[in-house]
Amino acid sequence: KLSLCASVLAGEAEALWIVVEDAANASAAASAVLASSGLAYFHLAVGPSRAGGNLQRAAALELIREKRLHGVVYQMDDDNQYDRRLWPALRSLSAGRVGILAVQISEGRINPAVLEGPIYDLDGRLHELRASWCGSSWTALQLGGRYFCIDMGGFAFDAALIHARAGPLWPYRG
């Protein structure tokens, strides 16, 4: 899966790839993929936790804050697919802003694909978010709702927004 992410990021010379494995130690296989990707990267291991990537996400965000990295933060997931048109859209994100993106979610045989994301009114204002984590959907009822019911691949933000923030950046409580 990591090699698929590497192929999607190929050619994005300005990308900095942060990979955090859910393990006690960084694996040689992941290290090899990262080294051969041609991208600048950080490779960390936190865990094992088996907590849906929450500890790993927190570690990546803390690294961004500690090193005062700049640019757009986008949280790729190794089980998603990506369109190369995503990268120019991310580069257009304004400084100090958060961007909300549409994401296609595969829902299986019954509903093969659902588009999640922001719904705007005719004046261009955000009207609502439509996502499987919203309201009384099956996902929200089974796994719990989210304050912002959006997929992790559905937003990006300027790293500067977390530099001055104190305390935990991703306080996962289970």
Coordinates of N, CA, C and O in Angstrom, one line a residue:
K1 N 0.8 -1.2 0.0 CA 0.0 0.0 0.0 C 0.9 1.3 0.0 O 0.5 2.2 -0.6
L2 N 1.9 1.2 0.7 CA 2.8 2.4 0.8 C 3.4 2.7 -0.6 O 3.6 3.9 -0.9
S3 N 3.7 1.7 -1.3 CA 4.3 1.9 -2.7 C 3.3 2.6 -3.6 O 3.6 3.3 -4.5
L4 N 2.0 2.3 -3.4 CA 0.9 3.0 -4.1 C 0.9 4.5 -3.8 O 0.8 5.3 -4.7
C5 N 1.1 4.8 -2.5 CA 1.1 6.2 -2.1 C 2.4 6.9 -2.8 O 2.3 8.0 -3.2
A6 N 3.5 6.2 -2.8 CA 4.7 6.7 -3.4 C 4.5 7.0 -4.9 O 4.9 8.0 -5.4
S7 N 3.8 6.1 -5.6 CA 3.6 6.3 -7.0 C 2.6 7.5 -7.2 O 2.8 8.3 -8.2
V8 N 1.7 7.8 -6.3 CA 0.8 8.9 -6.4 C 1.6 10.2 -6.2 O 1.3 11.2 -6.8
L9 N 2.5 10.2 -5.3 CA 3.3 11.4 -4.9 C 4.5 11.6 -5.9 O 5.1 12.7 -5.8
A10 N 4.8 10.6 -6.7 CA 5.9 10.8 -7.7 C 5.7 12.0 -8.5 O 4.6 12.4 -9.0
G11 N 6.8 12.8 -8.6 CA 6.8 14.0 -9.4 C 6.4 15.2 -8.5 O 6.5 16.4 -9.0
E12 N 6.0 15.0 -7.3 CA 5.7 16.2 -6.4 C 6.9 16.5 -5.7 O 7.1 16.2 -4.5
A13 N 7.9 17.2 -6.3 CA 9.2 17.5 -5.8 C 9.2 18.3 -4.5 O 10.0 18.1 -3.6
E14 N 8.2 19.1 -4.3 CA 8.1 19.9 -3.0 C 7.4 19.2 -1.9 O 7.3 19.8 -0.8
A15 N 6.9 18.0 -2.1 CA 6.2 17.3 -1.0 C 7.2 16.8 0.0 O 8.3 16.4 -0.3
L16 N 6.8 16.9 1.3 CA 7.5 16.3 2.4 C 6.6 15.2 2.9 O 5.4 15.5 3.3
W17 N 7.0 14.0 2.9 CA 6.2 12.8 3.3 C 6.5 12.4 4.7 O 7.7 12.1 5.0
I18 N 5.5 12.4 5.6 CA 5.7 12.0 6.9 C 4.9 10.7 7.1 O 3.7 10.6 6.9
V19 N 5.6 9.6 7.3 CA 5.0 8.3 7.5 C 5.2 7.8 8.9 O 6.3 7.8 9.4
V20 N 4.1 7.5 9.6 CA 4.2 7.0 11.0 C 3.5 5.7 11.1 O 2.3 5.5 10.9
E21 N 4.3 4.7 11.3 CA 3.8 3.3 11.4 C 3.2 3.0 12.7 O 3.7 3.5 13.7
D22 N 2.2 2.1 12.8 CA 1.6 1.7 14.0 C 2.4 0.4 14.4 O 2.0 -0.7 14.3
A23 N 3.6 0.7 15.0 CA 4.5 -0.4 15.4 C 5.6 0.2 16.4 O 5.7 1.4 16.5
A24 N 6.3 -0.8 17.0 CA 7.3 -0.4 18.0 C 8.5 0.2 17.2 O 9.2 1.1 17.7
N25 N 8.8 -0.3 16.1 CA 10.0 0.1 15.3 C 9.6 0.3 13.8 O 8.7 -0.4 13.3
A26 N 10.3 1.2 13.2 CA 10.1 1.4 11.8 C 10.5 0.2 11.0 O 11.5 -0.4 11.3
S27 N 9.7 -0.2 10.0 CA 10.0 -1.4 9.3 C 11.0 -1.2 8.1 O 11.0 -0.1 7.6
A28 N 11.8 -2.2 7.8 CA 12.7 -2.1 6.7 C 12.0 -1.9 5.4 O 12.5 -1.2 4.5
A29 N 10.9 -2.6 5.3 CA 10.1 -2.5 4.0 C 9.6 -1.1 3.7 O 9.8 -0.5 2.6
A30 N 9.1 -0.4 4.8 CA 8.6 1.0 4.6 C 9.8 1.9 4.4 O 9.7 2.8 3.5
S31 N 10.9 1.7 5.1 CA 12.1 2.5 4.9 C 12.6 2.4 3.4 O 13.0 3.4 2.9
A32 N 12.5 1.2 2.9 CA 13.0 1.0 1.5 C 12.1 1.8 0.5 O 12.6 2.4 -0.4
V33 N 10.8 1.7 0.7 CA 9.9 2.4 -0.2 C 10.1 3.9 -0.1 O 10.2 4.6 -1.1
L34 N 10.3 4.4 1.1 CA 10.5 5.9 1.3 C 11.9 6.3 0.7 O 11.9 7.3 0.0
A35 N 12.9 5.5 0.9 CA 14.2 5.8 0.4 C 14.2 5.9 -1.2 O 14.8 6.7 -1.8
S36 N 13.4 5.0 -1.8 CA 13.4 4.9 -3.2 C 12.4 5.9 -3.8 O 12.3 6.0 -5.1
S37 N 11.6 6.5 -3.0 CA 10.6 7.4 -3.5 C 11.1 8.7 -4.2 O 10.5 9.4 -5.0
G38 N 12.3 9.1 -3.7 CA 12.9 10.4 -4.2 C 12.3 11.6 -3.5 O 12.7 12.7 -3.9
L39 N 11.5 11.4 -2.5 CA 10.9 12.5 -1.8 C 11.6 12.7 -0.5 O 12.2 11.8 0.1
A40 N 11.5 13.9 0.0 CA 12.0 14.2 1.4 C 11.0 13.6 2.3 O 9.8 13.6 2.0
Y41 N 11.4 13.0 3.4 CA 10.5 12.3 4.3 C 11.0 12.2 5.7 O 12.2 12.4 6.0
F42 N 10.1 12.0 6.6 CA 10.3 11.6 8.0 C 9.7 10.2 8.2 O 8.5 10.0 7.7
H43 N 10.3 9.3 8.9 CA 9.8 8.0 9.1 C 9.8 7.7 10.6 O 10.9 7.6 11.2
L44 N 8.6 7.5 11.2 CA 8.5 7.3 12.6 C 7.7 6.0 12.8 O 7.0 5.5 12.0
A45 N 7.8 5.5 14.0 CA 7.0 4.4 14.5 C 6.5 4.7 15.9 O 7.3 5.1 16.8
V46 N 5.2 4.6 16.1 CA 4.5 4.8 17.4 C 3.5 3.7 17.6 O 2.6 3.5 16.8
G47 N 3.7 3.0 18.6 CA 2.8 1.9 18.9 C 3.5 0.6 19.3 O 4.6 0.7 19.8
P48 N 2.9 -0.5 19.1 CA 1.6 -0.6 18.4 C 0.4 -0.2 19.2 O 0.4 -0.4 20.4
S49 N -0.6 0.4 18.5 CA -1.8 0.8 19.3 C -3.0 0.2 18.7 O -4.0 0.1 19.4
R50 N -3.1 0.0 17.4 CA -4.3 -0.5 16.7 C -5.5 0.4 17.0 O -6.6 -0.1 17.3
A51 N -5.3 1.7 17.1 CA -6.3 2.7 17.4 C -6.7 3.6 16.2 O -6.9 4.8 16.4
G52 N -6.8 3.0 15.1 CA -7.3 3.7 13.9 C -6.3 4.8 13.4 O -6.8 5.7 12.8
G53 N -5.1 4.7 13.8 CA -4.1 5.7 13.3 C -4.1 7.0 14.2 O -3.4 8.0 13.8
N54 N -4.8 7.0 15.2 CA -4.9 8.3 16.0 C -3.6 8.6 16.7 O -3.2 9.8 16.7
L55 N -2.9 7.7 17.3 CA -1.6 8.0 18.0 C -0.6 8.4 16.9 O 0.2 9.3 17.1
Q56 N -0.7 7.8 15.7 CA 0.3 8.1 14.7 C 0.0 9.5 14.1 O 0.9 10.2 13.8
R57 N -1.3 9.8 13.9 CA -1.7 11.1 13.5 C -1.2 12.2 14.4 O -0.6 13.2 14.1
A58 N -1.4 11.9 15.7 CA -0.9 12.9 16.8 C 0.6 13.1 16.7 O 1.1 14.2 16.8
A59 N 1.3 12.0 16.5 CA 2.8 12.1 16.4 C 3.2 12.9 15.2 O 4.2 13.7 15.3
A60 N 2.6 12.7 14.0 CA 2.9 13.5 12.8 C 2.6 15.0 13.0 O 3.5 15.8 12.7
L61 N 1.5 15.3 13.6 CA 1.2 16.7 13.9 C 2.1 17.3 14.9 O 2.5 18.5 14.7
E62 N 2.5 16.5 15.9 CA 3.5 17.0 16.9 C 4.8 17.3 16.2 O 5.5 18.3 16.5
L63 N 5.2 16.4 15.3 CA 6.5 16.6 14.5 C 6.4 17.9 13.7 O 7.4 18.7 13.7
I64 N 5.3 18.2 13.1 CA 5.1 19.4 12.3 C 5.2 20.6 13.2 O 5.9 21.6 12.8
R65 N 4.6 20.5 14.4 CA 4.7 21.7 15.3 C 6.1 21.8 15.8 O 6.7 22.9 15.8
E66 N 6.8 20.8 16.3 CA 8.1 20.9 16.9 C 9.1 21.4 15.9 O 10.0 22.2 16.2
K67 N 9.1 20.9 14.7 CA 10.0 21.4 13.6 C 9.6 22.6 12.9 O 10.3 23.1 12.0
R68 N 8.4 23.1 13.3 CA 7.9 24.3 12.7 C 7.9 24.2 11.1 O 8.3 25.1 10.4
L69 N 7.4 23.1 10.7 CA 7.3 22.9 9.2 C 6.3 23.8 8.6 O 5.3 24.0 9.3
H70 N 6.5 24.2 7.4 CA 5.5 25.1 6.7 C 5.0 24.4 5.5 O 5.6 23.5 4.9
G71 N 3.8 24.8 5.1 CA 3.1 24.3 3.9 C 1.8 23.8 4.2 O 1.2 24.0 5.3
V72 N 1.2 23.1 3.3 CA -0.2 22.5 3.4 C 0.0 21.1 4.0 O 0.8 20.3 3.5
V73 N -0.8 20.8 5.0 CA -0.8 19.5 5.7 C -2.1 18.8 5.1 O -3.2 19.3 5.2
Y74 N -1.8 17.6 4.5 CA -2.9 16.8 4.0 C -2.6 15.4 4.5 O -1.5 14.9 4.5
Q75 N -3.6 14.7 5.0 CA -3.4 13.4 5.7 C -3.8 12.3 4.7 O -5.0 11.9 4.7
M76 N -2.8 11.8 4.0 CA -3.0 10.7 3.1 C -3.2 9.4 4.0 O -2.7 9.3 5.1
D77 N -4.0 8.5 3.4 CA -4.2 7.2 4.1 C -3.9 6.2 3.1 O -4.2 6.2 1.9
D78 N -3.1 5.1 3.6 CA -2.6 4.1 2.6 C -3.7 3.2 2.1 O -3.5 2.4 1.2
D79 N -5.0 3.4 2.5 CA -6.0 2.6 1.9 C -7.0 3.4 1.0 O -8.1 2.9 0.7
N80 N -6.6 4.6 0.7 CA -7.4 5.4 -0.2 C -6.7 5.5 -1.6 O -5.6 5.1 -1.7
Q81 N -7.4 6.0 -2.6 CA -6.9 6.2 -3.9 C -6.9 7.7 -4.1 O -7.8 8.4 -3.6
Y82 N -6.0 8.2 -4.9 CA -5.9 9.6 -5.1 C -5.8 10.0 -6.6 O -5.2 9.2 -7.4
D83 N -6.3 11.1 -6.9 CA -6.2 11.7 -8.3 C -5.1 12.7 -8.3 O -5.1 13.5 -7.4
R84 N -4.3 12.7 -9.3 CA -3.2 13.7 -9.4 C -3.6 15.1 -9.4 O -2.9 16.0 -9.1
R85 N -4.9 15.4 -9.7 CA -5.4 16.8 -9.7 C -5.5 17.3 -8.3 O -5.7 18.5 -8.1
L86 N -5.4 16.4 -7.3 CA -5.5 16.9 -5.9 C -4.4 17.8 -5.5 O -4.6 18.8 -4.8
W87 N -3.1 17.5 -6.0 CA -2.0 18.2 -5.5 C -2.0 19.7 -5.9 O -1.7 20.6 -5.1
P88 N -2.4 20.1 -7.2 CA -2.5 21.5 -7.5 C -3.6 22.2 -6.7 O -3.4 23.3 -6.3
A89 N -4.7 21.5 -6.4 CA -5.7 22.0 -5.6 C -5.2 22.3 -4.2 O -5.5 23.4 -3.6
L90 N -4.4 21.4 -3.6 CA -3.8 21.7 -2.3 C -2.9 22.8 -2.3 O -2.8 23.6 -1.3
R91 N -2.1 23.0 -3.3 CA -1.1 24.1 -3.4 C -1.8 25.4 -3.5 O -1.2 26.4 -3.1
S92 N -3.1 25.4 -3.9 CA -3.8 26.7 -4.0 C -4.4 27.1 -2.7 O -5.0 28.2 -2.6
L93 N -4.3 26.3 -1.6 CA -4.9 26.7 -0.3 C -4.2 27.9 0.2 O -2.9 28.0 0.3
S94 N -4.9 28.9 0.6 CA -4.4 30.2 1.1 C -3.7 30.0 2.5 O -4.2 29.2 3.3
A95 N -2.7 30.8 2.8 CA -2.1 30.8 4.1 C -3.1 31.1 5.2 O -3.9 31.9 5.1
G96 N -2.9 30.3 6.3 CA -3.7 30.5 7.4 C -5.1 29.9 7.3 O -6.0 30.2 8.1
R97 N -5.4 29.1 6.3 CA -6.7 28.6 6.0 C -6.8 27.1 6.1 O -5.8 26.4 6.1
V98 N -8.1 26.6 6.2 CA -8.4 25.2 6.1 C -9.2 25.0 4.8 O -10.1 25.9 4.5
G99 N -8.9 24.0 4.1 CA -9.7 23.7 2.9 C -10.4 22.4 3.1 O -9.9 21.4 3.6
I100 N -11.7 22.4 2.6 CA -12.5 21.2 2.7 C -12.7 20.6 1.3 O -13.0 21.4 0.3
L101 N -12.4 19.4 1.1 CA -12.4 18.7 -0.2 C -13.5 17.6 -0.3 O -13.8 17.0 0.7
A102 N -13.9 17.4 -1.5 CA -14.8 16.3 -1.8 C -14.0 15.0 -1.8 O -12.8 15.0 -2.3
V103 N -14.5 13.9 -1.3 CA -13.9 12.6 -1.2 C -14.9 11.6 -1.7 O -16.0 11.6 -1.3
Q104 N -14.4 10.7 -2.5 CA -15.2 9.5 -3.0 C -15.0 8.4 -2.0 O -13.8 7.9 -1.9
I105 N -16.0 7.9 -1.4 CA -15.9 6.8 -0.4 C -16.5 5.5 -1.1 O -17.6 5.6 -1.6
S106 N -15.8 4.5 -1.0 CA -16.3 3.2 -1.5 C -17.1 2.5 -0.4 O -16.6 2.3 0.7
E107 N -18.4 2.3 -0.7 CA -19.3 1.7 0.4 C -19.6 0.2 0.2 O -20.5 -0.3 0.8
G108 N -18.9 -0.4 -0.8 CA -19.2 -1.8 -0.9 C -20.2 -2.1 -2.1 O -20.5 -1.3 -2.9
R109 N -20.8 -3.3 -2.0 CA -21.6 -3.8 -3.1 C -23.0 -3.0 -3.2 O -23.5 -2.8 -4.3
I110 N -23.5 -2.7 -2.0 CA -24.9 -2.0 -2.0 C -24.8 -0.6 -2.6 O -25.6 -0.2 -3.4
N111 N -23.8 0.1 -2.2 CA -23.7 1.5 -2.7 C -22.2 1.7 -3.0 O -21.4 2.0 -2.2
P112 N -21.8 1.4 -4.3 CA -20.4 1.3 -4.7 C -19.6 2.6 -4.4 O -18.4 2.5 -4.2
A113 N -20.2 3.7 -4.6 CA -19.4 5.0 -4.4 C -20.3 6.1 -3.9 O -21.4 6.3 -4.4
V114 N -19.8 6.8 -2.9 CA -20.6 8.0 -2.4 C -19.6 9.1 -2.4 O -18.4 9.0 -2.0
L115 N -20.1 10.3 -2.8 CA -19.2 11.5 -2.8 C -19.6 12.2 -1.5 O -20.7 12.6 -1.3
E116 N -18.5 12.4 -0.7 CA -18.7 13.2 0.6 C -18.0 14.5 0.4 O -17.0 14.6 -0.3
G117 N -18.5 15.5 1.1 CA -17.9 16.8 1.1 C -18.8 17.9 1.4 O -19.9 17.7 1.9
P118 N -18.3 19.1 1.1 CA -19.1 20.3 1.4 C -20.2 20.6 0.4 O -20.0 20.3 -0.8
I119 N -21.3 21.1 0.9 CA -22.4 21.5 0.0 C -22.6 23.0 0.3 O -22.7 23.5 1.4
Y120 N -22.5 23.8 -0.8 CA -22.5 25.2 -0.7 C -23.9 25.7 -1.2 O -24.5 25.1 -2.1
D121 N -24.3 26.9 -0.7 CA -25.6 27.5 -1.2 C -25.3 28.3 -2.4 O -24.1 28.4 -2.8
L122 N -26.3 28.9 -3.0 CA -26.1 29.7 -4.2 C -25.1 30.9 -4.1 O -24.5 31.3 -5.0
D123 N -25.0 31.3 -2.8 CA -24.1 32.5 -2.6 C -22.7 32.1 -2.3 O -21.8 32.9 -2.0
G124 N -22.4 30.7 -2.4 CA -21.0 30.3 -2.2 C -20.7 30.0 -0.7 O -19.5 29.8 -0.4
R125 N -21.7 30.1 0.2 CA -21.4 29.9 1.6 C -21.6 28.4 1.9 O -22.5 27.7 1.4
L126 N -20.8 27.9 2.9 CA -21.0 26.5 3.2 C -22.3 26.3 3.9 O -22.7 26.9 4.8
H127 N -23.1 25.3 3.3 CA -24.4 25.0 3.8 C -24.4 23.8 4.8 O -25.0 23.9 5.8
E128 N -23.7 22.8 4.4 CA -23.6 21.6 5.2 C -22.5 20.7 4.7 O -21.9 20.9 3.6
L129 N -22.1 19.8 5.6 CA -21.2 18.7 5.2 C -22.0 17.4 5.0 O -22.7 17.1 5.9
R130 N -21.8 16.8 3.9 CA -22.4 15.5 3.7 C -21.3 14.4 3.8 O -20.4 14.4 3.0
A131 N -21.4 13.5 4.8 CA -20.4 12.5 5.0 C -21.1 11.3 5.8 O -22.1 11.5 6.5
S132 N -20.5 10.2 5.6 CA -21.0 9.0 6.3 C -20.9 9.1 7.8 O -21.5 8.3 8.5
W133 N -20.2 10.1 8.3 CA -20.0 10.3 9.8 C -21.1 11.2 10.3 O -21.1 11.5 11.5
C134 N -22.0 11.7 9.5 CA -22.9 12.8 9.9 C -24.2 12.2 10.5 O -24.7 11.1 10.0
G135 N -24.8 12.9 11.4 CA -26.2 12.6 11.9 C -26.4 11.2 12.3 O -25.7 10.6 13.1
S136 N -27.5 10.6 11.8 CA -27.9 9.3 12.2 C -27.5 8.2 11.1 O -28.2 7.2 11.0
S137 N -26.4 8.5 10.4 CA -26.0 7.5 9.4 C -25.5 6.2 10.1 O -25.2 6.2 11.3
W138 N -25.4 5.1 9.4 CA -25.0 3.9 10.0 C -23.6 4.0 10.6 O -23.3 3.6 11.7
T139 N -22.7 4.7 9.9 CA -21.3 4.9 10.4 C -21.3 5.6 11.7 O -20.7 5.2 12.7
A140 N -22.1 6.7 11.8 CA -22.1 7.5 13.0 C -22.7 6.7 14.2 O -22.3 6.8 15.3
L141 N -23.8 5.9 13.9 CA -24.4 5.2 14.9 C -23.5 4.0 15.4 O -23.5 3.7 16.6
Q142 N -22.8 3.4 14.5 CA -22.0 2.3 14.9 C -20.7 2.7 15.5 O -20.2 2.1 16.5
L143 N -20.0 3.7 15.0 CA -18.7 4.1 15.4 C -18.7 5.4 16.2 O -17.6 5.8 16.7
G144 N -19.8 6.1 16.3 CA -19.8 7.4 17.0 C -19.7 8.5 15.9 O -19.0 8.4 15.0
G145 N -20.4 9.6 16.2 CA -20.3 10.7 15.3 C -19.1 11.5 15.5 O -18.3 11.2 16.4
R146 N -18.9 12.5 14.6 CA -17.7 13.4 14.7 C -18.2 14.8 14.8 O -19.2 15.1 14.2
Y147 N -17.5 15.6 15.5 CA -17.9 17.0 15.7 C -17.9 17.6 14.3 O -18.9 18.3 13.9
F148 N -16.9 17.4 13.5 CA -16.9 17.8 12.1 C -17.0 16.4 11.3 O -16.0 15.7 11.3
C149 N -18.1 16.1 10.8 CA -18.3 14.8 10.2 C -17.8 14.8 8.7 O -18.5 14.9 7.8
I150 N -16.5 14.6 8.7 CA -15.8 14.6 7.4 C -14.7 13.6 7.4 O -14.1 13.3 8.5
D151 N -14.4 12.9 6.3 CA -13.3 12.0 6.2 C -12.0 12.6 6.4 O -11.8 13.8 6.0
M152 N -11.0 11.9 6.9 CA -9.7 12.5 7.1 C -9.1 13.0 5.8 O -8.3 13.9 5.8
G153 N -9.4 12.4 4.7 CA -8.9 12.8 3.4 C -9.7 14.0 2.8 O -9.5 14.4 1.7
G154 N -10.7 14.5 3.6 CA -11.6 15.6 3.1 C -11.2 17.0 3.5 O -11.9 17.9 3.4
F155 N -10.0 17.1 4.1 CA -9.6 18.5 4.5 C -8.1 18.6 4.5 O -7.3 17.6 4.6
A156 N -7.6 19.8 4.3 CA -6.2 20.1 4.4 C -6.1 21.5 5.1 O -7.1 22.2 5.2
F157 N -4.9 21.8 5.6 CA -4.8 23.0 6.4 C -3.3 23.5 6.3 O -2.4 22.8 6.1
D158 N -3.2 24.8 6.6 CA -1.9 25.5 6.6 C -1.2 25.0 7.9 O -1.8 25.2 9.0
A159 N 0.0 24.5 7.8 CA 0.8 24.0 9.0 C 0.9 25.1 10.1 O 1.0 24.8 11.3
A160 N 1.0 26.4 9.6 CA 1.2 27.5 10.6 C 0.1 27.5 11.6 O 0.3 28.1 12.7
L161 N -1.1 27.0 11.3 CA -2.2 27.0 12.2 C -1.9 26.2 13.5 O -2.6 26.4 14.5
I162 N -1.0 25.2 13.5 CA -0.8 24.5 14.7 C 0.5 24.9 15.4 O 0.8 24.4 16.5
H163 N 1.3 25.8 14.8 CA 2.6 26.1 15.4 C 2.4 26.7 16.8 O 3.2 26.4 17.7
A164 N 1.5 27.6 17.0 CA 1.3 28.3 18.3 C 0.3 27.6 19.2 O 0.1 28.1 20.3
R165 N -0.3 26.5 18.8 CA -1.3 25.8 19.6 C -0.6 25.0 20.7 O 0.4 24.3 20.5
A166 N -1.0 25.2 21.9 CA -0.5 24.5 23.1 C -1.3 23.2 23.3 O -2.4 23.1 22.9
G167 N -0.7 22.3 24.0 CA -1.4 21.0 24.3 C -1.5 20.1 23.2 O -0.9 20.3 22.1
P168 N -2.2 19.0 23.4 CA -2.3 17.9 22.4 C -3.0 18.4 21.1 O -3.9 19.2 21.2
L169 N -2.4 18.0 20.0 CA -3.0 18.4 18.7 C -4.1 17.5 18.3 O -5.0 17.9 17.5
W170 N -4.0 16.2 18.7 CA -5.0 15.3 18.3 C -5.3 14.4 19.5 O -4.8 13.3 19.7
P171 N -6.2 15.0 20.4 CA -6.4 14.3 21.7 C -7.4 13.1 21.5 O -8.6 13.3 21.7
Y172 N -6.9 12.0 21.2 CA -7.8 10.8 21.0 C -8.0 10.2 22.4 O -7.1 9.9 23.2
R173 N -9.3 9.9 22.6 CA -9.7 9.3 23.9 C -10.4 8.0 23.8 O -10.9 7.4 24.7
G174 N -10.4 7.4 22.6 CA -10.9 6.1 22.3 C -12.4 6.1 22.2 O -13.1 7.1 22.2

